[in-house]
Amino acid sequence: MTTSPPPPRRFRLIRLAQLLLILATLALSVASFVDMPRFGDEARSLSWGVAIGSGLICVSRAVLVRGERAPWALLGAGLISYGCGTIYHNVAVDGRGDDLQPSLADLAWLLFYPACYVAVILLLRRRLVRLHRSIWLDAFVGLLGVAALTSGIGVAMARANPEHSAWTMTVNVIYPLADLLLVLLVVTVFGLLGWRPGRVWWLLGAGLVSFALADSLLLVIVTAGHTPSNGVLSSLWLLSVLMPALASWLRPRWQPPAKMSGWGVIAVPLVLATVALGLLVLGAAIDLPAVTVALAAATVLSALARAAFTFIEVQQLAESRVLARTDDLTGLANRRGFIERLTRAEQHTTGPDTFALLLLDLDRFKEINDSLGHQVGDALLTQVGTRISDALRPGDLHARLGGDEFAVLLEHADADAARRVADRVLTVLADPFDVGGVTLHVGASIGAAVYPDHAQDAHTLLQRADVAMYAAKSGRTGVESYRPGADVNSLVRLDLIESLRAALGTGQLEVHYQVKVDLGSGRMDAVEALVRWRHPTRGLLGPEEFVPLAEQAGFMRMLTIEVLHTALDQCRRWHAAGLEVAVAVNLSASDLLDRGFPAQVSGMLAGFGLSPAALELEITETTLMLDRVRSATVLGELRALGVGIAVDDYGTGYSSLARLLELPVNVLKLDKSFIQRVADDSRAEAIVRSTVSLAHALDLRIVVEGVETAAAVRMLRDVGCDLAQGYFLGEPGPSELVTEQLRQAAATAGTIDLETATREPVGLATPREANARETSARETSARETSAREATRDPAADRGARRTGGRAPTREGGVRNTPVAPGPTTPAGSPWR
């Protein structure tokens, strides 16, 4: 068993002093009731020692302990002043026969009251969340009210007792009125603290109330012409001065801070203002001194000023409550206000009535915020909030929960009504935003949940709307309603995001390649880099399973840099082996918004010793729509380096012919959906022919992806297409497999026979089969890879190290085609 160390010596002395003070109080109290031998009236007059001793203990508390020094010092000084007044009274006044005659003892006694008032207020301030400035106005009202009441009662008592002067009666009346104010102050404190103030306040309050009772009892006895009894009065006085000494050294227990609210706040000014008003009414019937009337009028006016101040405080409080529930940026409700309203809707919804919740998250907002700055992002959020509000029904609550997340509460609405509102919101957000002269396009993903169909409480409803929103974001469907069991998918998604974040820079991300064939010469003069994730437990994952997660989580730039580094490193190795091919890497929207990206690309090319012509960067039409001006500037700088720029998935986005003239591109990649429908739809062949003619007219090369048959190759050659890419010409595979394809083509003068280049029909190749073939090719060529690694160019390796190796430092993105078409990724429906 362990024991705590003994307290410091000075604290032990304080405990001893308190014990002695308690014993002295008990002894003096007993002596005031019982005639004890050798303990006469002289001993009974030693009550001043208890007051001074208690004051010294309070002062020692202020000196030896940090915190609350001022109130305990004031209270201690007041007690010492009271004890000194008692000494003076015993020495100079007692025995004169007129105890009511004012003297210097009254001055010392009366100084106790203001010291006590201020000490109580200062102690109260430590327990309140905020001490309103009006408390000092309350003190002023109390002072005026006590003065008015004192002067009035003093004059009245002097008229009733002509043997005493008005001054004498006024001074003596001050005591009970000051005590009354003290009692009101204690009651106010206890009311503010919820009648559970703690041990310190109980002891202090008991002492102050005992003080008031003793003074009031003395005044009643003296004015009645009786001689005061020593017993009761002495005991009350001794008790009242002992309690502060005990309270000062108590260690207060932690209690939650209280708020300055309720009737207790205005108890003192209300009572005294009422008394002052009564004096003014009474002054109309009887002759009151002018000073009494003036003080009563001043009290009433001060109380009115206090009321006006209270009105202002209440107004400010109401405004602060509104602000506490309002989003500063958009002026909409914030999360706190929305949750309160949602909870009330849950409580008031009964019977067959329902309400719906829409949770909305903007797409690609983080890219805008990071690239264009928070000022542009804030302005965009403000415009988004306005547009959403315009699409809602009257009475619908619209809130911004934080970041780029908005929520809408639709009372008296079912799933169909929620879907209609969500569609209107997506429609109004589809138009471009003009933010400071910059044209921006942002999409949104909306999740809907209905109470009580999808959840039985507001908190769960919000969670399930969030699950539905992420389902809409993952599937890029725009709007999704909650489906039972989707929570499990949400947990899997979160686990994948964290696993992907940890996988960056660790070698789990692999880059596979697919060849591009020149249809005129049959040469394999380029490859496209396609990212894969070799998950530790789930095997090889295609980009459709993790790239959207990287976009949502905000680390696409990191993914872009890692893939770009790996692709350029492999391109360097091919060039060192005599295989002159270019490599194409996909970019994300965040790359095009980063003004430093061109310089980073230039540094990586120089580090690997590659010509800019060895790199081609592919972008989609939808990516270009995010910020046309900035994306065009970044693309222009990349094109000025000599890097090729290709518009990927052409025909599926929003680009116009005029837009093509504005962009510094040199390659169009026609989306595979057109070539794959040529056999069944003559219009698809017309689109292919016209697009090839358009590209050539604009002096652009054209690539058609998704080529899967010899007939498609022949048709593309007939219409003059430049390059083709697809499973018929070469499946995606690891660098070892593609290297072997390039070497075989190089052995035949760099060409392949386009009529006999048939691969296994795409419809029979599942993603698992394609992955198995890729893994097998990797294993069979591992020995050759090791030999090439042993003889690679050291200078090129040093260049790779200068670019920072595989550890990415900035965020980015990559888009790719699937591992292989199959049931989950139809050939005619690109995953992008």
JSON list of C-alpha atoms in Angstrom, two decimals, residues 145-159 169-170 173 177 279 282 286-289 291-293 295:
[
{"chain": "A", "resi": 145, "resn": "GLY", "atom": "CA", "xyz": [-31.75, 51.43, -3.54]},
{"chain": "A", "resi": 146, "resn": "VAL", "atom": "CA", "xyz": [-30.14, 50.76, -0.17]},
{"chain": "A", "resi": 147, "resn": "ALA", "atom": "CA", "xyz": [-29.26, 54.46, 0.16]},
{"chain": "A", "resi": 148, "resn": "ALA", "atom": "CA", "xyz": [-32.83, 55.52, -0.63]},
{"chain": "A", "resi": 149, "resn": "LEU", "atom": "CA", "xyz": [-34.33, 53.00, 1.78]},
{"chain": "A", "resi": 150, "resn": "THR", "atom": "CA", "xyz": [-31.81, 53.87, 4.48]},
{"chain": "A", "resi": 151, "resn": "SER", "atom": "CA", "xyz": [-32.45, 57.59, 4.32]},
{"chain": "A", "resi": 152, "resn": "GLY", "atom": "CA", "xyz": [-36.22, 57.11, 4.32]},
{"chain": "A", "resi": 153, "resn": "ILE", "atom": "CA", "xyz": [-36.34, 54.64, 7.21]},
{"chain": "A", "resi": 154, "resn": "GLY", "atom": "CA", "xyz": [-33.71, 56.57, 9.17]},
{"chain": "A", "resi": 155, "resn": "VAL", "atom": "CA", "xyz": [-35.70, 59.80, 9.02]},
{"chain": "A", "resi": 156, "resn": "ALA", "atom": "CA", "xyz": [-38.90, 57.97, 9.92]},
{"chain": "A", "resi": 157, "resn": "MET", "atom": "CA", "xyz": [-37.25, 56.31, 12.93]},
{"chain": "A", "resi": 158, "resn": "ALA", "atom": "CA", "xyz": [-35.71, 59.62, 14.01]},
{"chain": "A", "resi": 159, "resn": "ARG", "atom": "CA", "xyz": [-39.18, 61.21, 14.01]},
{"chain": "A", "resi": 169, "resn": "MET", "atom": "CA", "xyz": [-30.79, 56.46, 13.12]},
{"chain": "A", "resi": 170, "resn": "THR", "atom": "CA", "xyz": [-29.64, 56.52, 9.50]},
{"chain": "A", "resi": 173, "resn": "VAL", "atom": "CA", "xyz": [-30.46, 51.52, 9.66]},
{"chain": "A", "resi": 177, "resn": "LEU", "atom": "CA", "xyz": [-30.36, 47.10, 4.81]},
{"chain": "A", "resi": 279, "resn": "LEU", "atom": "CA", "xyz": [-40.89, 55.10, -1.74]},
{"chain": "A", "resi": 282, "resn": "LEU", "atom": "CA", "xyz": [-45.26, 56.91, -0.46]},
{"chain": "A", "resi": 286, "resn": "ILE", "atom": "CA", "xyz": [-46.24, 61.69, 3.47]},
{"chain": "A", "resi": 287, "resn": "ASP", "atom": "CA", "xyz": [-43.41, 64.10, 3.82]},
{"chain": "A", "resi": 288, "resn": "LEU", "atom": "CA", "xyz": [-40.19, 62.29, 2.88]},
{"chain": "A", "resi": 289, "resn": "PRO", "atom": "CA", "xyz": [-36.78, 63.94, 2.81]},
{"chain": "A", "resi": 291, "resn": "VAL", "atom": "CA", "xyz": [-32.64, 63.12, -0.53]},
{"chain": "A", "resi": 292, "resn": "THR", "atom": "CA", "xyz": [-34.81, 60.02, -0.11]},
{"chain": "A", "resi": 293, "resn": "VAL", "atom": "CA", "xyz": [-37.00, 60.97, -3.06]},
{"chain": "A", "resi": 295, "resn": "LEU", "atom": "CA", "xyz": [-32.26, 58.48, -4.35]}
]
